[in-house]
Short mmCIF file of C-alpha atoms in Angstrom, two decimals:
data_model
loop_
_atom_site.label_atom_id
_atom_site.label_comp_id
_atom_site.label_asym_id
_atom_site.label_seq_id
_atom_site.Cartn_x
_atom_site.Cartn_y
_atom_site.Cartn_z
CA MET A 29 -75.86 81.64 -12.34
CA THR A 30 -78.01 79.88 -14.92
CA THR A 31 -76.90 79.17 -18.48
CA ASP A 32 -78.46 77.31 -21.37
CA HIS A 33 -77.12 74.62 -23.67
CA THR A 34 -78.83 72.88 -26.56
CA GLU A 35 -79.33 69.25 -27.55
CA PRO A 36 -81.57 67.89 -24.78
CA THR A 37 -82.76 64.32 -24.76
CA PRO A 38 -86.48 64.39 -25.57
CA ASP A 39 -88.98 62.83 -23.20
CA PRO A 40 -90.44 59.81 -25.02
CA HIS A 41 -93.78 60.49 -23.35
CA ASP A 42 -94.08 64.02 -24.73
CA PRO A 43 -96.44 64.39 -27.69
CA PRO A 44 -94.64 64.31 -31.08
CA GLU A 45 -94.96 68.04 -31.59
CA ALA A 46 -93.17 68.62 -28.28
CA ILE A 47 -90.15 66.50 -29.22
CA THR A 48 -88.19 69.32 -30.77
CA ARG A 49 -84.90 71.07 -30.25
CA GLN A 50 -85.15 72.41 -26.71
CA ILE A 51 -82.93 74.33 -24.32
CA ILE A 52 -81.09 72.53 -21.53
CA PRO A 53 -80.75 74.89 -18.56
CA THR A 54 -77.89 74.57 -16.11
CA ILE A 55 -77.16 76.20 -12.78
CA GLU A 56 -73.98 76.78 -10.81
CA ARG A 57 -74.16 75.87 -7.13
CA ILE A 58 -71.89 74.78 -4.31
CA GLY A 59 -71.40 71.07 -4.75
CA GLN A 60 -67.80 70.14 -3.90
CA LEU A 61 -66.01 70.08 -0.55
CA ARG A 62 -62.23 70.15 -0.08
CA LEU A 63 -60.95 68.94 3.28
CA ARG A 64 -57.41 68.81 4.69
CA PHE A 65 -56.13 67.00 7.80
CA ILE A 66 -53.87 69.28 9.83
CA GLU A 67 -53.55 67.02 12.89
CA GLY A 68 -54.00 63.34 13.58
CA PRO A 69 -53.37 59.99 11.84
CA HIS A 70 -54.15 61.40 8.37
CA LEU A 71 -51.93 64.49 8.74
CA GLY A 72 -51.33 66.24 5.41
CA GLN A 73 -53.99 64.39 3.40
CA GLU A 74 -56.32 66.56 1.29
CA LEU A 75 -59.54 65.07 -0.04
CA VAL A 76 -62.20 66.30 -2.47
CA PHE A 77 -65.84 65.18 -2.25
CA GLN A 78 -68.36 65.92 -4.97
CA SER A 79 -71.37 65.30 -2.80
CA ASP A 80 -73.95 67.38 -0.99
CA THR A 81 -73.31 65.42 2.22
CA VAL A 82 -70.10 63.91 3.56
CA ARG A 83 -70.38 61.63 6.57
CA GLY A 84 -67.27 60.87 8.61
CA GLY A 85 -66.41 58.20 11.15
CA ARG A 86 -64.41 55.08 11.85
CA SER A 87 -66.80 52.61 10.17
CA PRO A 88 -65.89 51.69 6.60
CA SER A 89 -67.71 52.63 3.41
CA PRO A 90 -70.61 52.73 2.58
CA ILE A 91 -71.48 53.89 6.09
CA ASN A 92 -69.06 56.82 5.79
CA GLU A 93 -67.70 58.67 2.79
CA LEU A 94 -64.78 59.83 4.96
CA VAL A 95 -63.28 56.91 6.89
CA LEU A 96 -60.91 57.88 9.70
CA ALA A 97 -58.32 55.49 11.16
CA ASP A 98 -58.67 57.19 14.54
CA GLU A 99 -59.53 55.15 17.64
CA HIS A 100 -60.96 58.26 19.31
CA VAL A 101 -63.59 58.69 16.57
CA SER A 102 -67.01 57.04 16.75
CA GLY A 103 -68.22 54.64 14.08
CA VAL A 104 -70.48 57.36 12.71
CA HIS A 105 -69.21 60.67 14.08
CA PHE A 106 -70.19 63.75 12.03
CA ASP A 107 -71.39 64.99 8.70
CA LEU A 108 -70.92 68.06 6.52
CA THR A 109 -73.90 69.15 4.44
CA ILE A 110 -74.03 71.77 1.70
CA ASP A 111 -77.14 73.87 2.24
CA SER A 112 -79.21 75.04 -0.71
CA ALA A 113 -78.18 78.61 0.21
CA GLY A 114 -74.52 77.65 -0.27
CA GLY A 115 -73.41 77.30 3.37
CA VAL A 116 -71.72 74.24 4.87
CA LEU A 117 -73.33 72.81 8.00
CA LEU A 118 -71.24 70.68 10.39
CA ARG A 119 -73.24 68.33 12.65
CA ASP A 120 -72.33 65.95 15.45
CA LEU A 121 -74.15 62.65 14.83
CA GLY A 122 -74.33 61.62 18.48
CA SER A 123 -70.62 60.83 18.78
CA ARG A 124 -69.07 59.79 22.06
CA ASN A 125 -66.20 62.31 22.13
CA GLY A 126 -67.98 65.14 20.34
CA VAL A 127 -67.15 67.62 17.61
CA HIS A 128 -65.20 70.70 18.66
CA LEU A 129 -64.72 74.16 17.22
CA GLY A 130 -61.90 75.66 19.23
CA ALA A 131 -62.65 75.00 22.89
CA ALA A 132 -66.39 74.60 22.30
CA ARG A 133 -68.15 71.28 21.80
CA ILE A 134 -70.89 71.85 19.26
CA LYS A 135 -74.03 70.06 18.10
CA GLU A 136 -74.07 71.87 14.77
CA ALA A 137 -72.42 74.95 13.29
CA TRP A 138 -72.05 76.75 9.97
CA LEU A 139 -68.53 76.69 8.56
CA GLU A 140 -66.74 78.99 6.17
CA PRO A 141 -63.60 78.09 4.16
CA GLY A 142 -60.60 78.08 6.46
CA ALA A 143 -62.56 76.85 9.49
CA CYS A 144 -61.06 73.93 11.43
CA PHE A 145 -62.86 71.41 13.63
CA ARG A 146 -61.64 68.55 15.79
CA VAL A 147 -62.99 64.99 15.93
CA GLY A 148 -61.08 62.59 18.14
CA ALA A 149 -57.36 63.15 17.54
CA SER A 150 -57.96 64.58 14.08
CA VAL A 151 -58.23 68.26 13.19
CA ILE A 152 -59.83 68.86 9.79
CA GLU A 153 -59.82 72.09 7.82
CA LEU A 154 -62.58 73.01 5.40
CA VAL A 155 -60.26 74.22 2.66
CA GLY A 156 -63.03 75.24 0.32
CA ALA A 157 -66.60 74.80 -0.84
CA ASP A 158 -66.41 74.99 -4.60
CA PRO A 159 -69.08 75.54 -7.25
CA VAL A 160 -70.18 72.88 -9.73
CA THR A 161 -72.38 73.23 -12.77
CA VAL A 162 -75.42 70.94 -12.77
CA GLN A 163 -78.04 70.31 -15.42
CA LEU A 164 -81.68 71.16 -14.74
CA SER A 165 -84.67 69.63 -16.42
CA ALA A 166 -86.54 71.86 -18.83
CA ARG A 167 -89.72 70.58 -17.19
CA ALA A 168 -91.19 71.20 -13.75
CA ARG A 169 -92.42 67.63 -13.42
CA PHE A 170 -91.33 64.05 -13.80
CA GLY A 171 -94.20 61.61 -13.88
CA GLY A 172 -96.39 62.38 -10.87
CA LEU A 173 -93.73 64.51 -9.16
CA TYR A 174 -93.94 68.29 -9.48
CA GLY A 175 -91.52 71.03 -8.48
CA GLU A 176 -90.25 74.29 -9.93
CA SER A 177 -87.32 74.78 -7.56
CA PRO A 178 -83.77 74.21 -8.86
CA VAL A 179 -83.26 71.28 -6.49
CA MET A 180 -86.29 69.45 -7.93
CA ARG A 181 -85.47 70.27 -11.54
CA GLU A 182 -81.95 68.98 -10.92
CA LEU A 183 -83.51 65.78 -9.55
CA PHE A 184 -85.77 65.49 -12.62
CA ALA A 185 -82.80 65.92 -14.97
CA LYS A 186 -80.98 63.07 -13.24
CA CYS A 187 -84.04 60.85 -13.30
CA GLU A 188 -84.59 61.47 -17.01
CA ARG A 189 -81.17 59.89 -17.53
CA TYR A 190 -81.55 57.20 -14.86
CA ALA A 191 -84.82 55.97 -16.38
CA ARG A 192 -83.01 54.76 -19.49
CA MET A 193 -80.47 52.75 -17.47
CA SER A 194 -80.92 49.09 -16.57
CA LEU A 195 -79.33 49.40 -13.12
CA SER A 196 -81.27 48.84 -9.91
CA ALA A 197 -82.24 52.03 -8.12
CA LEU A 198 -82.56 53.00 -4.46
CA ILE A 199 -84.85 55.91 -3.61
CA HIS A 200 -84.56 57.59 -0.23
CA GLY A 201 -86.98 60.14 1.16
CA GLU A 202 -89.18 61.00 4.09
CA THR A 203 -92.75 59.78 4.30
CA GLY A 204 -94.97 61.58 1.80
CA THR A 205 -92.23 62.90 -0.48
CA GLY A 206 -93.36 60.80 -3.44
CA LYS A 207 -91.04 57.77 -3.54
CA GLU A 208 -93.65 55.54 -5.19
CA LEU A 209 -94.48 58.24 -7.74
CA LEU A 210 -90.80 58.48 -8.65
CA ALA A 211 -90.46 54.71 -8.96
CA ARG A 212 -93.46 54.60 -11.30
CA ALA A 213 -92.06 57.47 -13.37
CA LEU A 214 -88.70 55.70 -13.73
CA HIS A 215 -90.55 52.68 -15.10
CA ASP A 216 -92.82 54.70 -17.39
CA HIS A 217 -89.86 56.54 -18.93
CA SER A 218 -87.77 53.39 -19.38
CA THR A 219 -87.46 50.84 -22.17
CA ARG A 220 -89.49 48.52 -19.92
CA ALA A 221 -92.54 50.78 -19.98
CA ALA A 222 -94.55 48.23 -21.98
CA GLY A 223 -93.77 45.54 -19.40
CA PRO A 224 -95.43 44.95 -16.02
CA TYR A 225 -94.95 47.28 -13.05
CA VAL A 226 -95.39 45.40 -9.76
CA THR A 227 -95.25 46.90 -6.27
CA LEU A 228 -94.65 45.25 -2.91
CA ASN A 229 -94.58 46.92 0.50
CA CYS A 230 -91.90 45.03 2.41
CA ALA A 231 -93.24 46.29 5.74
CA ALA A 232 -96.56 44.55 5.08
CA ILE A 233 -95.20 41.06 4.26
CA PRO A 234 -95.97 38.44 6.93
CA PRO A 235 -92.51 37.06 7.84
CA HIS A 236 -93.54 33.42 7.37
CA LEU A 237 -94.87 34.15 3.87
CA ALA A 238 -92.26 36.65 2.71
CA GLU A 239 -90.10 34.23 0.70
CA ALA A 240 -93.11 32.63 -0.99
CA GLN A 241 -94.58 36.00 -1.92
CA LEU A 242 -91.33 37.23 -3.45
CA PHE A 243 -90.12 34.12 -5.22
CA GLY A 244 -93.29 32.03 -5.59
CA HIS A 245 -94.19 28.56 -4.31
CA ILE A 246 -95.56 25.27 -5.52
CA ARG A 247 -98.71 23.58 -4.33
CA GLY A 248 -98.22 21.91 -0.96
CA ALA A 249 -95.00 23.78 -0.15
CA PHE A 250 -96.51 24.79 3.19
CA THR A 251 -99.78 24.37 5.06
CA ASP A 252 -101.83 27.04 3.26
CA ALA A 253 -100.28 26.49 -0.18
CA LYS A 254 -103.37 24.97 -1.84
CA GLU A 255 -102.29 26.28 -5.25
CA SER A 256 -99.00 27.20 -6.84
CA ALA A 257 -98.21 30.94 -7.15
CA PRO A 258 -95.57 32.63 -9.31
CA GLY A 259 -94.42 35.30 -6.83
CA TYR A 260 -93.67 38.98 -7.38
CA PHE A 261 -90.45 38.49 -9.34
CA VAL A 262 -92.06 36.27 -11.95
CA SER A 263 -95.06 38.62 -12.16
CA ALA A 264 -92.66 41.48 -12.91
CA ASP A 265 -90.66 39.57 -15.54
CA HIS A 266 -89.50 41.91 -18.36
CA GLY A 267 -90.71 44.84 -16.28
CA THR A 268 -90.06 46.58 -12.96
CA LEU A 269 -90.50 45.42 -9.36
CA PHE A 270 -90.86 48.23 -6.82
CA LEU A 271 -89.90 47.17 -3.29
CA ASP A 272 -91.20 49.85 -0.94
CA GLU A 273 -89.69 50.17 2.56
CA ILE A 274 -86.84 47.80 1.72
CA GLY A 275 -85.33 48.50 5.14
CA GLU A 276 -88.08 46.38 6.73
CA LEU A 277 -87.06 43.22 4.87
CA PRO A 278 -85.84 40.50 7.30
CA LEU A 279 -82.11 39.78 7.23
CA GLY A 280 -82.59 36.18 6.16
CA LEU A 281 -84.62 37.23 3.16
CA GLN A 282 -82.09 39.92 2.25
CA ALA A 283 -79.53 37.21 1.45
CA LYS A 284 -81.98 35.44 -0.87
CA LEU A 285 -82.93 38.70 -2.55
CA LEU A 286 -79.24 39.41 -3.15
CA ARG A 287 -78.87 36.02 -4.87
CA VAL A 288 -81.78 36.76 -7.20
CA LEU A 289 -80.30 40.13 -8.12
CA GLN A 290 -76.89 38.57 -8.78
CA GLU A 291 -78.00 35.42 -10.62
CA GLY A 292 -81.18 36.65 -12.31
CA GLU A 293 -83.14 33.56 -11.30
CA VAL A 294 -85.64 32.63 -8.62
CA GLN A 295 -86.25 29.36 -6.79
CA PRO A 296 -89.89 28.93 -5.73
CA VAL A 297 -90.49 27.58 -2.23
CA GLY A 298 -90.97 23.82 -2.26
CA THR A 299 -88.80 23.00 -5.29
CA THR A 300 -85.16 22.90 -6.29
CA LYS A 301 -85.88 24.13 -9.79
CA THR A 302 -85.03 27.71 -10.73
CA ARG A 303 -86.52 30.09 -13.26
CA ARG A 304 -84.78 32.91 -15.12
CA VAL A 305 -86.26 36.38 -14.69
CA ASP A 306 -85.46 39.75 -16.25
CA VAL A 307 -86.54 42.31 -13.68
CA ARG A 308 -85.35 45.80 -12.83
CA VAL A 309 -85.65 46.35 -9.09
CA ILE A 310 -86.38 49.80 -7.70
CA ALA A 311 -86.31 49.97 -3.91
CA ALA A 312 -87.34 52.77 -1.58
CA THR A 313 -86.95 53.56 2.10
CA HIS A 314 -87.42 56.39 4.58
CA ARG A 315 -84.72 54.88 6.81
CA ASP A 316 -80.97 55.46 6.59
CA LEU A 317 -79.71 52.11 5.37
CA ARG A 318 -76.14 53.12 6.20
CA ASP A 319 -77.09 53.35 9.88
CA MET A 320 -78.75 49.96 9.56
CA ILE A 321 -75.56 48.52 8.06
CA ALA A 322 -73.60 49.89 11.02
CA ASP A 323 -76.12 48.17 13.34
CA ARG A 324 -75.91 44.95 11.27
CA ALA A 325 -79.60 45.22 10.45
CA PHE A 326 -79.05 45.51 6.69
CA ARG A 327 -76.60 43.71 4.43
CA GLU A 328 -73.83 45.85 3.00
CA ASP A 329 -73.58 43.74 -0.17
CA LEU A 330 -77.31 44.09 -0.81
CA TYR A 331 -77.03 47.86 -0.33
CA PHE A 332 -74.35 48.07 -3.02
CA ARG A 333 -76.41 45.90 -5.37
CA LEU A 334 -79.56 48.01 -4.91
CA ALA A 335 -77.83 51.39 -5.00
CA GLY A 336 -76.58 51.13 -8.56
CA ILE A 337 -78.45 54.41 -8.82
CA GLY A 338 -79.12 56.43 -5.67
CA VAL A 339 -81.83 59.10 -5.56
CA THR A 340 -82.91 61.26 -2.63
CA ILE A 341 -86.15 63.22 -2.77
CA PRO A 342 -85.79 66.40 -0.67
CA PRO A 343 -88.43 67.11 1.98
CA LEU A 344 -90.94 69.86 1.25
CA ARG A 345 -89.64 72.08 4.08
CA SER A 346 -86.22 72.28 2.38
CA ARG A 347 -87.71 73.74 -0.81
CA PRO A 348 -90.17 76.39 0.37
CA SER A 349 -90.27 78.03 -3.06
CA ASP A 350 -92.17 74.96 -4.26
CA ILE A 351 -94.99 75.15 -1.71
CA LEU A 352 -97.26 77.71 -3.37
CA PRO A 353 -96.75 76.54 -6.98
CA LEU A 354 -97.33 72.98 -5.79
CA ALA A 355 -100.47 74.05 -3.91
CA ALA A 356 -101.81 75.71 -7.06
CA HIS A 357 -100.98 72.58 -9.06
CA LEU A 358 -102.77 70.33 -6.55
CA LEU A 359 -105.86 72.55 -6.41
CA ALA A 360 -106.04 72.51 -10.21
CA ARG A 361 -105.74 68.72 -10.15
CA HIS A 362 -108.50 68.48 -7.55
CA ALA A 363 -110.81 70.67 -9.63
CA GLU A 364 -110.12 68.58 -12.72
CA GLU A 365 -110.80 65.31 -10.92
CA ARG A 366 -114.04 66.59 -9.34
CA HIS A 367 -115.17 68.56 -12.42
CA THR A 368 -115.59 71.67 -10.27
CA ALA A 369 -114.34 75.24 -10.33
CA ARG A 370 -110.79 75.64 -9.07
CA LYS A 371 -110.42 77.12 -5.58
CA ARG A 372 -107.90 79.85 -4.84
CA LEU A 373 -105.91 80.56 -1.67
CA SER A 374 -106.19 83.83 0.24
CA ASP A 375 -102.98 85.68 1.12
CA GLU A 376 -103.32 84.61 4.75
CA ALA A 377 -103.81 80.99 3.72
CA GLU A 378 -100.67 81.14 1.59
CA ASN A 379 -98.73 82.54 4.54
CA HIS A 380 -99.95 79.67 6.72
CA LEU A 381 -98.82 77.15 4.12
CA LEU A 382 -95.36 78.76 3.97
CA ARG A 383 -94.97 78.68 7.76
CA HIS A 384 -96.03 75.07 8.22
CA ARG A 385 -93.40 72.38 8.82
CA TRP A 386 -94.98 69.75 6.53
CA PRO A 387 -93.77 66.64 8.38
CA GLY A 388 -95.99 64.64 6.02
CA ASN A 389 -94.52 66.46 3.01
CA VAL A 390 -96.47 66.59 -0.27
CA ARG A 391 -98.93 63.90 0.86
CA GLU A 392 -99.87 66.08 3.83
CA LEU A 393 -100.20 69.16 1.59
CA TRP A 394 -102.52 67.24 -0.75
CA THR A 395 -104.66 66.07 2.20
CA VAL A 396 -104.91 69.58 3.67
CA LEU A 397 -105.87 71.17 0.35
CA THR A 398 -108.31 68.43 -0.65
CA ARG A 399 -110.10 68.68 2.69
CA ALA A 400 -110.31 72.47 2.44
CA ALA A 401 -111.49 72.41 -1.18
CA GLU A 402 -114.22 69.90 -0.33
CA PHE A 403 -115.57 71.83 2.64
CA VAL A 404 -115.30 75.42 1.41
CA GLU A 405 -118.40 76.46 -0.51
CA GLY A 406 -117.04 79.72 -1.94
CA PRO A 407 -114.19 80.23 -4.41
CA THR A 408 -111.53 81.14 -1.79
CA ILE A 409 -109.77 79.03 0.84
CA ASP A 410 -108.89 81.08 3.92
CA ALA A 411 -106.33 80.26 6.61
CA HIS A 412 -108.89 78.86 9.04
CA ASP A 413 -110.17 76.50 6.32
CA LEU A 414 -106.80 74.74 6.18
CA ASP A 415 -107.20 73.32 9.69
CA LEU A 416 -103.44 72.94 10.17
CA ASP A 417 -102.06 71.32 13.31
CA PRO A 418 -101.04 74.29 15.52
CA TRP A 419 -98.08 72.36 16.95
CA ARG A 420 -96.66 72.05 13.45
CA ALA A 421 -97.45 75.55 12.24
CA ALA A 422 -95.48 78.77 12.40
CA ALA A 423 -92.13 76.98 12.16
CA PRO A 424 -89.47 79.10 10.48
CA PRO A 425 -87.13 77.60 7.89
CA PRO A 426 -83.70 76.32 9.00
CA PRO A 427 -81.33 79.13 10.01
CA PRO A 428 -79.33 80.46 7.06
CA PRO A 429 -75.56 80.25 6.96
CA PRO A 430 -73.80 83.28 8.46
CA SER A 431 -73.51 86.17 6.04
CA PRO A 432 -70.56 88.52 5.70
CA GLU A 433 -72.67 91.22 7.36
CA SER A 434 -72.69 89.17 10.57
CA ASN A 435 -68.90 89.37 10.94
CA ASP A 436 -69.01 92.66 12.89
CA SER A 437 -71.23 91.12 15.58
CA ILE A 438 -69.05 88.02 15.73
CA GLN A 439 -65.89 90.12 16.06
CA ALA A 440 -67.51 92.14 18.83
CA LEU A 441 -68.27 88.95 20.75
CA LEU A 442 -64.76 87.62 20.21
CA ALA A 443 -63.28 90.82 21.62
CA ARG A 444 -64.98 90.21 24.98
CA PRO A 445 -63.92 87.81 27.78
CA MET A 446 -65.16 84.32 26.99
CA LEU A 447 -67.71 83.97 29.82
CA GLU A 448 -69.27 87.34 29.02
CA ALA A 449 -69.37 86.56 25.29
CA VAL A 450 -71.02 83.19 25.92
CA GLN A 451 -73.69 84.76 28.13
CA ASP A 452 -74.37 87.53 25.60
CA PHE A 453 -74.79 84.92 22.87
CA GLU A 454 -77.14 82.86 25.06
CA ARG A 455 -79.29 85.93 25.72
CA LEU A 456 -79.45 86.59 21.99
CA TYR A 457 -80.39 82.96 21.39
CA LEU A 458 -83.18 83.03 24.00
CA ARG A 459 -84.67 86.20 22.52
CA HIS A 460 -84.51 84.52 19.12
CA LEU A 461 -86.52 81.59 20.52
CA ARG A 462 -89.22 83.90 21.87
CA ALA A 463 -89.40 85.74 18.55
CA ARG A 464 -90.11 82.43 16.78
CA GLY A 465 -93.50 82.18 18.42
CA GLY A 466 -94.87 78.82 19.48
CA GLY A 467 -94.25 77.61 23.02
CA TRP A 468 -92.09 75.46 25.25
CA ARG A 469 -92.54 72.31 23.20
CA ASP A 470 -91.25 73.99 20.05
CA TRP A 471 -88.49 75.89 21.89
CA THR A 472 -87.10 72.84 23.72
CA GLN A 473 -87.05 70.81 20.51
CA HIS A 474 -85.23 73.58 18.66
CA ALA A 475 -82.70 74.18 21.47
CA ASP A 476 -82.25 70.46 22.22
CA LEU A 477 -82.71 71.09 25.96
CA THR A 478 -85.15 69.82 28.54
CA GLU A 479 -88.00 72.18 29.36
CA GLN A 480 -86.71 72.75 32.91
CA GLY A 481 -83.19 73.38 31.64
CA LEU A 482 -84.48 75.95 29.15
CA ARG A 483 -86.66 77.64 31.77
CA ASN A 484 -83.64 77.95 34.06
CA LYS A 485 -81.73 79.65 31.22
CA PHE A 486 -84.53 82.18 30.80
CA TYR A 487 -84.76 82.90 34.53
CA LYS A 488 -81.00 83.32 34.90
CA LEU A 489 -80.16 85.31 31.79
CA LEU A 490 -83.35 87.33 31.20
CA PRO A 491 -84.66 87.97 34.74
CA ASP A 492 -86.15 91.35 33.84
CA GLU A 493 -87.95 90.02 30.76
CA TYR A 494 -88.81 86.58 32.08
CA GLY A 495 -88.94 86.58 35.86
CA PRO A 496 -90.71 84.45 38.50
CA LYS A 497 -94.14 85.85 37.57
CA ASP A 498 -93.79 84.29 34.12
CA ARG A 499 -92.65 80.85 35.26
CA LYS A 500 -95.90 79.14 34.40
CA LYS A 501 -96.36 80.85 31.04
CA PRO A 502 -95.12 79.56 27.69
#
């Protein structure tokens, strides 16, 4: 359900005629989980989480939102994720004792309210998945980021507010999602926009020079220090410093970075003197820093200092409704930059784009479209012009949560003896794999089985459809 409210905050970068009374759209979506412990050390407790993902385990916050005092639970055991379609997905995160639904140990499963699962000695009930009302941006872009889907417009609405804050920010997202574009947009929409914007890729810093590059050095501080240098923090004074791939920063340097963030002053290498700086730090990573904290590879106190504001950019595959509008936007941008006529996509080309996995996200989409637009001489880009990697094509979206219409089939399975029901389900699953298209590599990855193990399943359960004569075929 989408509703509208008035009184938006105008974008300071809109032209004056655009800064008028606008409409603030909102949308109602599942965004709150209610959990109850019905067995185990936390018996009787009921908790509410207003988060799209809840991670549970024995390790303390911030590694887990749900911390269990249960010796049979792994440090990081499971998570519950609210899908964009409104379902709740339960996943085992490689725990030692597993996650169980009834007598079955599962890797992942969709849950409905009332479902109970066991981790260690604890049995947890999903009491409910409740709706929340969230604000959407009136615009389909924020800086260099573009997206018309509700999940992106919700992100843009948050970032429009975050930009005006002085807190440090931590951006998480897969490679190619646009973390640097978002960092730049946060700076450009902030009160620091007139100040410097400085970027540093932490993965590219030579370890022996890292401290000097960040905090500066004086002449003679080390062998190659022929001249004094201010360092990135001083260069970004009264502006923004973007630290890309913050997860690659060495542990020793993390402690010194934390001191700068706490004290607001830097000490150049080679001197005991300090200098005050006024810098907003925006950090980004494709890694899960909470896992790194659990492995003692990232400082917990630095995580809290950086994550004053936390932003996650969703991968392109999780917002398929954005693919074609984004493709049209990128082709228009390409035409404008090259001063050429804009290319259009054929229906078949659009279908190929929708079926692709996009492991490289928007960066990969831009590369594919730019290459095609450069090489195609006519006005239309066809499917073969896209030159997509066949191993990454034809991948369907994640399975949807079970619908009410599926209850009859589930009840029919439950009415049968367990071994027969399990085999019937496995046959259904194998036929589903074949219907996906692709081959063994894709099937084994999806099923999380070895190729030989999956082949044996086919031979045993579908001998008439997939017998010995087919053993060498994908």
